[in-house]
Amino acid sequence: MTTLAKRLIACLDVRNGAVVKGIKFEGLRDAGDPVALARRYDADGIDELVLLDVTATLENRGTFLDTVRAVADNIFIPFTVGGGIRSLEDARAVFDAGADKVSINSAALRAPELITTLANLYGSQAVIVAMDVARRDQSWDVFSRSGTSRDRRDALTWAREAEDRGAGEILLTSIDRDGTREGFDLDLTSLISGSVGIPVIASGGAGTFEHFSDVFTTGQADAALAASVFHFNDHAIADLKAFLSARNIAVRPAPSC
Amino acid sequence: MRIAVIDYGAGNLASVLKGLRAAGSTPFVTTTPRDLETGDAIVIPGVGHFNATAALTTHWQSVIRAHIDAGAAVLGICLGMQWLYEGSDEAPDLPGLGVLSGRCARLIGDAATKIPHVGWNALSRRQPDSRLLAGLPDAPYVYFTHTFAAPVTDDCMSATRHGTTFASTVERQRVFGTQWHPEKSGQVGLAVLQRFLDVARSTS
């Protein structure tokens, strides 16, 4: 009998209704229409989709929710929405617009009880806690507010706390690797994944097919998230899944056509 | 074809409604048992803790049983499927509908097998004549997100393994259940919803 597949997740960073991608959290490049990209990924065999609001301010939140609705209406795979979710009300608006799961980051660090509130209302499976982590001296530091403000908790402590409070999954981003295409941070990912009982989604650094096979084996990740690597058609999803499958990594087959 | 989707407060219904629409039906949300009369089939969705099924009171249960006895097609999804059984270890004092025999139990994981079971896993056929799975490839991948699961019994059309081997798709006359989410399982999921609508339209 087969086992649970490793998941490939495409991330669309959205600003003012358009998809963009930052490099190490600085600079932006345009990369297409969110609905068109979402439909293409779904058709190509992506396992899940994440939509992140990267608008710096609270203005145009209505535009973002319109984008959430449009994307949700066009796909039938799990759909996660994050960025700027600061409260139960923000989460409710996002669920009402069609999200299956929400991803919370800074708001969870500031008020961890929000994790439990959302889990109690929508179920743990609908709550992802995202954490941005960088290596500083000998420790794994957690940063909030898009990588600009260091938290007092280290990554392991925070991941465990998030799990205890009811998070369904951890979305773990390596700030140091993000946008570099030099590979996921295997030490960080295996440390967190080996320490919590909930799924860990690795993020930051994807560049080659080998990076994905490494993060699923050495990195012990349950899922891998990538953005620009997929947007510019650097990796056809089907080719990547065939590569992983040939290395005995369980994947959901991509549609063949 | 109007499909009554029971809202008993166990999770977001938007995806289920969307999936049923895309499969070619007109779903509507029902909050009282009487509303079931205006539908052509019944869907019982649900995510989360079995405690949520406490909202499906004895009155709900007797009305749903009456519809089943009258030949209504019923599809339980995730928590909705678990509720079709006698009960769940997750909430030992709460009775399920009991149209399927057996109790749901917690998946048993280990260091390599994380619980809850989240992600895409395959359906391993247990019987060849499943109406819900007709026309699908041999071992289709579908999306799961759950901690408890139903036992493999005579009603099991497909089994799936995650630590424990459990019933992933079940069928007993015109009562169906999927532990996985057809509304989140891409084209395979939409096809299964269409098969359910086909059964609802037929009389067998």
Tab-separated table of N, CA and C in Angstrom, chain A residues 19-134:
chain	number	residue	atom	x	y	z
A	19	VAL	N	1.010	39.294	-8.838
A	19	VAL	CA	1.971	38.401	-8.190
A	19	VAL	C	3.379	38.953	-8.324
A	20	VAL	N	4.093	39.031	-7.204
A	20	VAL	CA	5.474	39.523	-7.195
A	20	VAL	C	6.337	38.550	-6.406
A	21	LYS	N	7.655	38.770	-6.351
A	21	LYS	CA	8.502	37.901	-5.521
A	21	LYS	C	9.698	38.688	-5.023
A	22	GLY	N	9.944	38.637	-3.760
A	22	GLY	CA	11.080	39.341	-3.184
A	22	GLY	C	12.310	38.470	-3.169
A	23	ILE	N	13.438	39.074	-3.089
A	23	ILE	CA	14.711	38.357	-2.933
A	23	ILE	C	15.234	38.722	-1.567
A	24	LYS	N	15.375	37.753	-0.674
A	24	LYS	CA	15.768	38.008	0.703
A	24	LYS	C	14.985	39.164	1.304
A	25	PHE	N	13.693	39.177	1.057
A	25	PHE	CA	12.772	40.162	1.607
A	25	PHE	C	13.027	41.582	1.136
A	26	GLU	N	13.827	41.774	0.099
A	26	GLU	CA	14.002	43.136	-0.410
A	26	GLU	C	13.765	43.139	-1.914
A	27	GLY	N	13.183	44.197	-2.432
A	27	GLY	CA	12.985	44.306	-3.886
A	27	GLY	C	11.799	43.484	-4.370
A	28	LEU	N	11.189	43.906	-5.428
A	28	LEU	CA	10.027	43.208	-5.956
A	28	LEU	C	10.132	43.085	-7.474
A	29	ARG	N	9.666	41.939	-8.033
A	29	ARG	CA	9.613	41.763	-9.495
A	29	ARG	C	8.212	41.275	-9.882
A	30	ASP	N	7.642	41.806	-10.913
A	30	ASP	CA	6.307	41.386	-11.340
A	30	ASP	C	6.342	40.005	-11.976
A	31	ALA	N	5.306	39.192	-11.751
A	31	ALA	CA	5.333	37.848	-12.338
A	31	ALA	C	3.969	37.284	-12.706
A	32	GLY	N	2.965	38.141	-12.939
A	32	GLY	CA	1.744	37.568	-13.521
A	32	GLY	C	0.450	37.695	-12.734
A	33	ASP	N	-0.585	37.226	-13.349
A	33	ASP	CA	-1.961	37.299	-12.827
A	33	ASP	C	-2.204	36.139	-11.861
A	34	PRO	N	-2.668	36.408	-10.653
A	34	PRO	CA	-2.825	35.351	-9.647
A	34	PRO	C	-3.745	34.216	-10.092
A	35	VAL	N	-4.859	34.540	-10.717
A	35	VAL	CA	-5.808	33.489	-11.096
A	35	VAL	C	-5.215	32.614	-12.198
A	36	ALA	N	-4.569	33.247	-13.177
A	36	ALA	CA	-3.968	32.481	-14.282
A	36	ALA	C	-2.872	31.556	-13.759
A	37	LEU	N	-2.051	32.079	-12.851
A	37	LEU	CA	-0.984	31.261	-12.276
A	37	LEU	C	-1.567	30.115	-11.449
A	38	ALA	N	-2.592	30.415	-10.648
A	38	ALA	CA	-3.204	29.386	-9.797
A	38	ALA	C	-3.771	28.252	-10.647
A	39	ARG	N	-4.465	28.620	-11.707
A	39	ARG	CA	-5.053	27.603	-12.580
A	39	ARG	C	-3.972	26.775	-13.261
A	40	ARG	N	-2.877	27.431	-13.662
A	40	ARG	CA	-1.792	26.705	-14.317
A	40	ARG	C	-1.142	25.721	-13.358
A	41	TYR	N	-0.884	26.147	-12.142
A	41	TYR	CA	-0.292	25.242	-11.166
A	41	TYR	C	-1.210	24.057	-10.875
A	42	ASP	N	-2.497	24.340	-10.719
A	42	ASP	CA	-3.466	23.284	-10.450
A	42	ASP	C	-3.459	22.275	-11.591
A	43	ALA	N	-3.482	22.773	-12.814
A	43	ALA	CA	-3.478	21.897	-13.988
A	43	ALA	C	-2.174	21.118	-14.110
A	44	ASP	N	-1.062	21.729	-13.694
A	44	ASP	CA	0.251	21.089	-13.785
A	44	ASP	C	0.481	20.044	-12.698
A	45	GLY	N	-0.353	20.034	-11.668
A	45	GLY	CA	-0.197	19.014	-10.642
A	45	GLY	C	0.365	19.488	-9.316
A	46	ILE	N	0.331	20.811	-9.051
A	46	ILE	CA	0.788	21.293	-7.754
A	46	ILE	C	-0.167	20.734	-6.693
A	47	ASP	N	0.343	20.472	-5.492
A	47	ASP	CA	-0.476	19.826	-4.471
A	47	ASP	C	-1.276	20.811	-3.638
A	48	GLU	N	-0.730	22.006	-3.421
A	48	GLU	CA	-1.439	23.033	-2.658
A	48	GLU	C	-0.985	24.397	-3.138
A	49	LEU	N	-1.776	25.396	-2.792
A	49	LEU	CA	-1.456	26.761	-3.173
A	49	LEU	C	-1.488	27.655	-1.939
A	50	VAL	N	-0.523	28.578	-1.886
A	50	VAL	CA	-0.524	29.580	-0.826
A	50	VAL	C	-0.563	30.951	-1.474
A	51	LEU	N	-1.406	31.809	-0.952
A	51	LEU	CA	-1.488	33.191	-1.415
A	51	LEU	C	-1.064	34.070	-0.245
A	52	LEU	N	-0.024	34.885	-0.445
A	52	LEU	CA	0.451	35.753	0.620
A	52	LEU	C	0.274	37.214	0.247
A	53	ASP	N	-0.322	37.977	1.141
A	53	ASP	CA	-0.474	39.406	0.911
A	53	ASP	C	0.821	40.076	1.369
A	54	VAL	N	1.567	40.649	0.432
A	54	VAL	CA	2.828	41.297	0.819
A	54	VAL	C	2.735	42.815	0.732
A	55	THR	N	1.516	43.317	0.694
A	55	THR	CA	1.333	44.768	0.724
A	55	THR	C	1.846	45.303	2.054
A	56	ALA	N	2.595	46.393	2.028
A	56	ALA	CA	3.218	46.906	3.248
A	56	ALA	C	2.214	47.485	4.229
A	57	THR	N	1.149	48.033	3.714
A	57	THR	CA	0.208	48.710	4.606
A	57	THR	C	-1.165	48.055	4.553
A	58	LEU	N	-2.086	48.577	5.352
A	58	LEU	CA	-3.423	48.017	5.431
A	58	LEU	C	-4.307	48.437	4.271
A	59	GLU	N	-3.874	49.427	3.471
A	59	GLU	CA	-4.719	49.854	2.365
A	59	GLU	C	-4.780	48.739	1.321
A	60	ASN	N	-5.827	48.746	0.512
A	60	ASN	CA	-6.003	47.738	-0.534
A	60	ASN	C	-6.231	46.333	-0.008
A	61	ARG	N	-6.624	46.192	1.275
A	61	ARG	CA	-6.943	44.857	1.796
A	61	ARG	C	-8.155	44.304	1.053
A	62	GLY	N	-9.058	45.207	0.630
A	62	GLY	CA	-10.235	44.777	-0.126
A	62	GLY	C	-9.839	44.152	-1.447
A	63	THR	N	-8.823	44.744	-2.102
A	63	THR	CA	-8.313	44.200	-3.364
A	63	THR	C	-7.776	42.801	-3.141
A	64	PHE	N	-7.056	42.619	-2.008
A	64	PHE	CA	-6.494	41.303	-1.719
A	64	PHE	C	-7.597	40.278	-1.525
A	65	LEU	N	-8.643	40.634	-0.795
A	65	LEU	CA	-9.734	39.680	-0.575
A	65	LEU	C	-10.438	39.333	-1.896
A	66	ASP	N	-10.504	40.307	-2.806
A	66	ASP	CA	-11.064	40.019	-4.137
A	66	ASP	C	-10.208	38.961	-4.839
A	67	THR	N	-8.882	39.101	-4.691
A	67	THR	CA	-7.968	38.135	-5.297
A	67	THR	C	-8.158	36.757	-4.668
A	68	VAL	N	-8.329	36.715	-3.333
A	68	VAL	CA	-8.567	35.436	-2.644
A	68	VAL	C	-9.801	34.758	-3.213
A	69	ARG	N	-10.875	35.526	-3.331
A	69	ARG	CA	-12.135	34.978	-3.847
A	69	ARG	C	-11.958	34.425	-5.262
A	70	ALA	N	-11.279	35.214	-6.113
A	70	ALA	CA	-11.106	34.813	-7.516
A	70	ALA	C	-10.282	33.536	-7.624
A	71	VAL	N	-9.210	33.445	-6.837
A	71	VAL	CA	-8.379	32.240	-6.867
A	71	VAL	C	-9.168	31.052	-6.317
A	72	ALA	N	-9.839	31.216	-5.169
A	72	ALA	CA	-10.592	30.117	-4.553
A	72	ALA	C	-11.635	29.547	-5.507
A	73	ASP	N	-12.251	30.418	-6.278
A	73	ASP	CA	-13.299	29.983	-7.199
A	73	ASP	C	-12.768	29.135	-8.341
A	74	ASN	N	-11.459	29.206	-8.571
A	74	ASN	CA	-10.890	28.557	-9.745
A	74	ASN	C	-10.046	27.317	-9.477
A	75	ILE	N	-9.878	26.944	-8.207
A	75	ILE	CA	-9.072	25.758	-7.910
A	75	ILE	C	-9.821	24.817	-6.970
A	76	PHE	N	-9.454	23.530	-7.009
A	76	PHE	CA	-10.088	22.533	-6.143
A	76	PHE	C	-9.031	21.746	-5.377
A	77	ILE	N	-7.971	22.424	-4.995
A	77	ILE	CA	-6.927	21.841	-4.152
A	77	ILE	C	-6.814	22.726	-2.913
A	78	PRO	N	-6.173	22.224	-1.846
A	78	PRO	CA	-6.093	23.021	-0.623
A	78	PRO	C	-5.450	24.380	-0.864
A	79	PHE	N	-6.038	25.390	-0.269
A	79	PHE	CA	-5.699	26.779	-0.544
A	79	PHE	C	-5.492	27.508	0.788
A	80	THR	N	-4.254	28.010	0.978
A	80	THR	CA	-3.893	28.693	2.221
A	80	THR	C	-3.683	30.168	1.939
A	81	VAL	N	-4.137	31.012	2.837
A	81	VAL	CA	-3.962	32.455	2.665
A	81	VAL	C	-3.271	33.026	3.882
A	82	GLY	N	-2.269	33.882	3.640
A	82	GLY	CA	-1.550	34.509	4.742
A	82	GLY	C	-1.143	35.926	4.397
A	83	GLY	N	-0.492	36.587	5.351
A	83	GLY	CA	-0.072	37.966	5.156
A	83	GLY	C	-1.089	38.915	5.734
A	84	GLY	N	-0.709	39.618	6.780
A	84	GLY	CA	-1.586	40.635	7.349
A	84	GLY	C	-2.781	40.127	8.113
A	85	ILE	N	-2.769	38.848	8.515
A	85	ILE	CA	-3.872	38.363	9.344
A	85	ILE	C	-3.509	38.632	10.789
A	86	ARG	N	-4.176	39.618	11.380
A	86	ARG	CA	-3.781	40.097	12.694
A	86	ARG	C	-4.762	39.709	13.788
A	87	SER	N	-5.943	39.225	13.386
A	87	SER	CA	-6.989	39.004	14.378
A	87	SER	C	-7.944	37.922	13.895
A	88	LEU	N	-8.859	37.539	14.777
A	88	LEU	CA	-9.902	36.586	14.417
A	88	LEU	C	-10.743	37.137	13.273
A	89	GLU	N	-11.030	38.443	13.319
A	89	GLU	CA	-11.848	39.064	12.269
A	89	GLU	C	-11.161	38.990	10.908
A	90	ASP	N	-9.851	39.257	10.893
A	90	ASP	CA	-9.096	39.153	9.631
A	90	ASP	C	-9.169	37.721	9.103
A	91	ALA	N	-9.018	36.745	9.993
A	91	ALA	CA	-9.050	35.341	9.583
A	91	ALA	C	-10.426	34.978	9.047
A	92	ARG	N	-11.443	35.445	9.723
A	92	ARG	CA	-12.817	35.150	9.300
A	92	ARG	C	-13.062	35.668	7.886
A	93	ALA	N	-12.592	36.891	7.606
A	93	ALA	CA	-12.771	37.478	6.268
A	93	ALA	C	-12.100	36.604	5.213
A	94	VAL	N	-10.938	36.083	5.545
A	94	VAL	CA	-10.182	35.249	4.612
A	94	VAL	C	-10.868	33.899	4.403
A	95	PHE	N	-11.370	33.273	5.462
A	95	PHE	CA	-12.107	32.012	5.324
A	95	PHE	C	-13.381	32.237	4.521
A	96	ASP	N	-14.073	33.347	4.802
A	96	ASP	CA	-15.316	33.646	4.075
A	96	ASP	C	-15.047	33.853	2.592
A	97	ALA	N	-13.833	34.331	2.269
A	97	ALA	CA	-13.484	34.554	0.863
A	97	ALA	C	-13.082	33.256	0.170
A	98	GLY	N	-12.969	32.160	0.922
A	98	GLY	CA	-12.744	30.863	0.286
A	98	GLY	C	-11.484	30.115	0.670
A	99	ALA	N	-10.697	30.628	1.626
A	99	ALA	CA	-9.482	29.921	2.023
A	99	ALA	C	-9.825	28.663	2.820
A	100	ASP	N	-9.022	27.605	2.639
A	100	ASP	CA	-9.174	26.399	3.449
A	100	ASP	C	-8.365	26.529	4.737
A	101	LYS	N	-7.207	27.186	4.653
A	101	LYS	CA	-6.345	27.361	5.821
A	101	LYS	C	-5.843	28.803	5.842
A	102	VAL	N	-5.493	29.268	7.043
A	102	VAL	CA	-4.852	30.568	7.168
A	102	VAL	C	-3.447	30.363	7.701
A	103	SER	N	-2.558	31.272	7.293
A	103	SER	CA	-1.194	31.244	7.798
A	103	SER	C	-0.980	32.520	8.591
A	104	ILE	N	-0.584	32.380	9.853
A	104	ILE	CA	-0.338	33.549	10.694
A	104	ILE	C	1.111	33.547	11.159
A	105	ASN	N	1.718	34.736	11.230
A	105	ASN	CA	3.143	34.846	11.540
A	105	ASN	C	3.339	35.818	12.697
A	106	SER	N	3.489	37.097	12.380
A	106	SER	CA	3.752	38.098	13.421
A	106	SER	C	2.645	38.145	14.464
A	107	ALA	N	1.407	38.007	14.009
A	107	ALA	CA	0.276	38.082	14.945
A	107	ALA	C	0.355	36.965	15.982
A	108	ALA	N	0.836	35.783	15.552
A	108	ALA	CA	0.957	34.658	16.481
A	108	ALA	C	2.057	34.910	17.505
A	109	LEU	N	3.159	35.528	17.064
A	109	LEU	CA	4.255	35.847	17.985
A	109	LEU	C	3.797	36.867	19.019
A	110	ARG	N	3.019	37.823	18.547
A	110	ARG	CA	2.559	38.898	19.424
A	110	ARG	C	1.498	38.411	20.397
A	111	ALA	N	0.598	37.542	19.912
A	111	ALA	CA	-0.505	37.056	20.736
A	111	ALA	C	-0.747	35.582	20.431
A	112	PRO	N	0.043	34.687	21.023
A	112	PRO	CA	-0.049	33.256	20.700
A	112	PRO	C	-1.426	32.650	20.954
A	113	GLU	N	-2.207	33.260	21.800
A	113	GLU	CA	-3.550	32.730	22.064
A	113	GLU	C	-4.428	32.768	20.814
A	114	LEU	N	-4.027	33.575	19.815
A	114	LEU	CA	-4.780	33.625	18.551
A	114	LEU	C	-4.760	32.261	17.863
A	115	ILE	N	-3.638	31.533	18.000
A	115	ILE	CA	-3.534	30.192	17.409
A	115	ILE	C	-4.660	29.309	17.952
A	116	THR	N	-4.808	29.326	19.269
A	116	THR	CA	-5.806	28.483	19.913
A	116	THR	C	-7.220	28.921	19.547
A	117	THR	N	-7.454	30.228	19.524
A	117	THR	CA	-8.774	30.744	19.163
A	117	THR	C	-9.172	30.264	17.773
A	118	LEU	N	-8.250	30.389	16.822
A	118	LEU	CA	-8.544	29.967	15.447
A	118	LEU	C	-8.711	28.451	15.363
A	119	ALA	N	-7.849	27.699	16.075
A	119	ALA	CA	-7.935	26.242	16.040
A	119	ALA	C	-9.256	25.758	16.622
A	120	ASN	N	-9.708	26.396	17.692
A	120	ASN	CA	-10.969	25.994	18.326
A	120	ASN	C	-12.150	26.260	17.412
A	121	LEU	N	-12.071	27.360	16.655
A	121	LEU	CA	-13.194	27.766	15.812
A	121	LEU	C	-13.209	27.029	14.479
A	122	TYR	N	-12.034	26.891	13.862
A	122	TYR	CA	-11.957	26.339	12.511
A	122	TYR	C	-11.294	24.972	12.451
A	123	GLY	N	-10.730	24.528	13.546
A	123	GLY	CA	-9.994	23.265	13.566
A	123	GLY	C	-8.514	23.510	13.343
A	124	SER	N	-7.679	22.710	14.021
A	124	SER	CA	-6.226	22.856	13.874
A	124	SER	C	-5.785	22.720	12.431
A	125	GLN	N	-6.485	21.871	11.676
A	125	GLN	CA	-6.051	21.615	10.292
A	125	GLN	C	-6.149	22.884	9.447
A	126	ALA	N	-6.850	23.892	9.941
A	126	ALA	CA	-7.005	25.134	9.182
A	126	ALA	C	-6.026	26.222	9.622
A	127	VAL	N	-5.155	25.920	10.579
A	127	VAL	CA	-4.265	26.946	11.134
A	127	VAL	C	-2.804	26.576	10.924
A	128	ILE	N	-2.123	27.373	10.097
A	128	ILE	CA	-0.678	27.187	9.873
A	128	ILE	C	0.051	28.329	10.565
A	129	VAL	N	1.066	27.997	11.357
A	129	VAL	CA	1.902	29.045	11.941
A	129	VAL	C	3.165	29.150	11.107
A	130	ALA	N	3.369	30.316	10.530
A	130	ALA	CA	4.551	30.562	9.706
A	130	ALA	C	5.623	31.215	10.550
A	131	MET	N	6.877	30.777	10.384
A	131	MET	CA	7.966	31.370	11.133
A	131	MET	C	9.151	31.639	10.214
A	132	ASP	N	9.722	32.831	10.338
A	132	ASP	CA	10.893	33.232	9.565
A	132	ASP	C	12.112	33.126	10.478
A	133	VAL	N	13.087	32.330	10.055
A	133	VAL	CA	14.209	31.994	10.942
A	133	VAL	C	15.549	32.305	10.286
A	134	ALA	N	16.461	32.853	11.065
A	134	ALA	CA	17.819	33.093	10.569
A	134	ALA	C	18.830	32.584	11.583
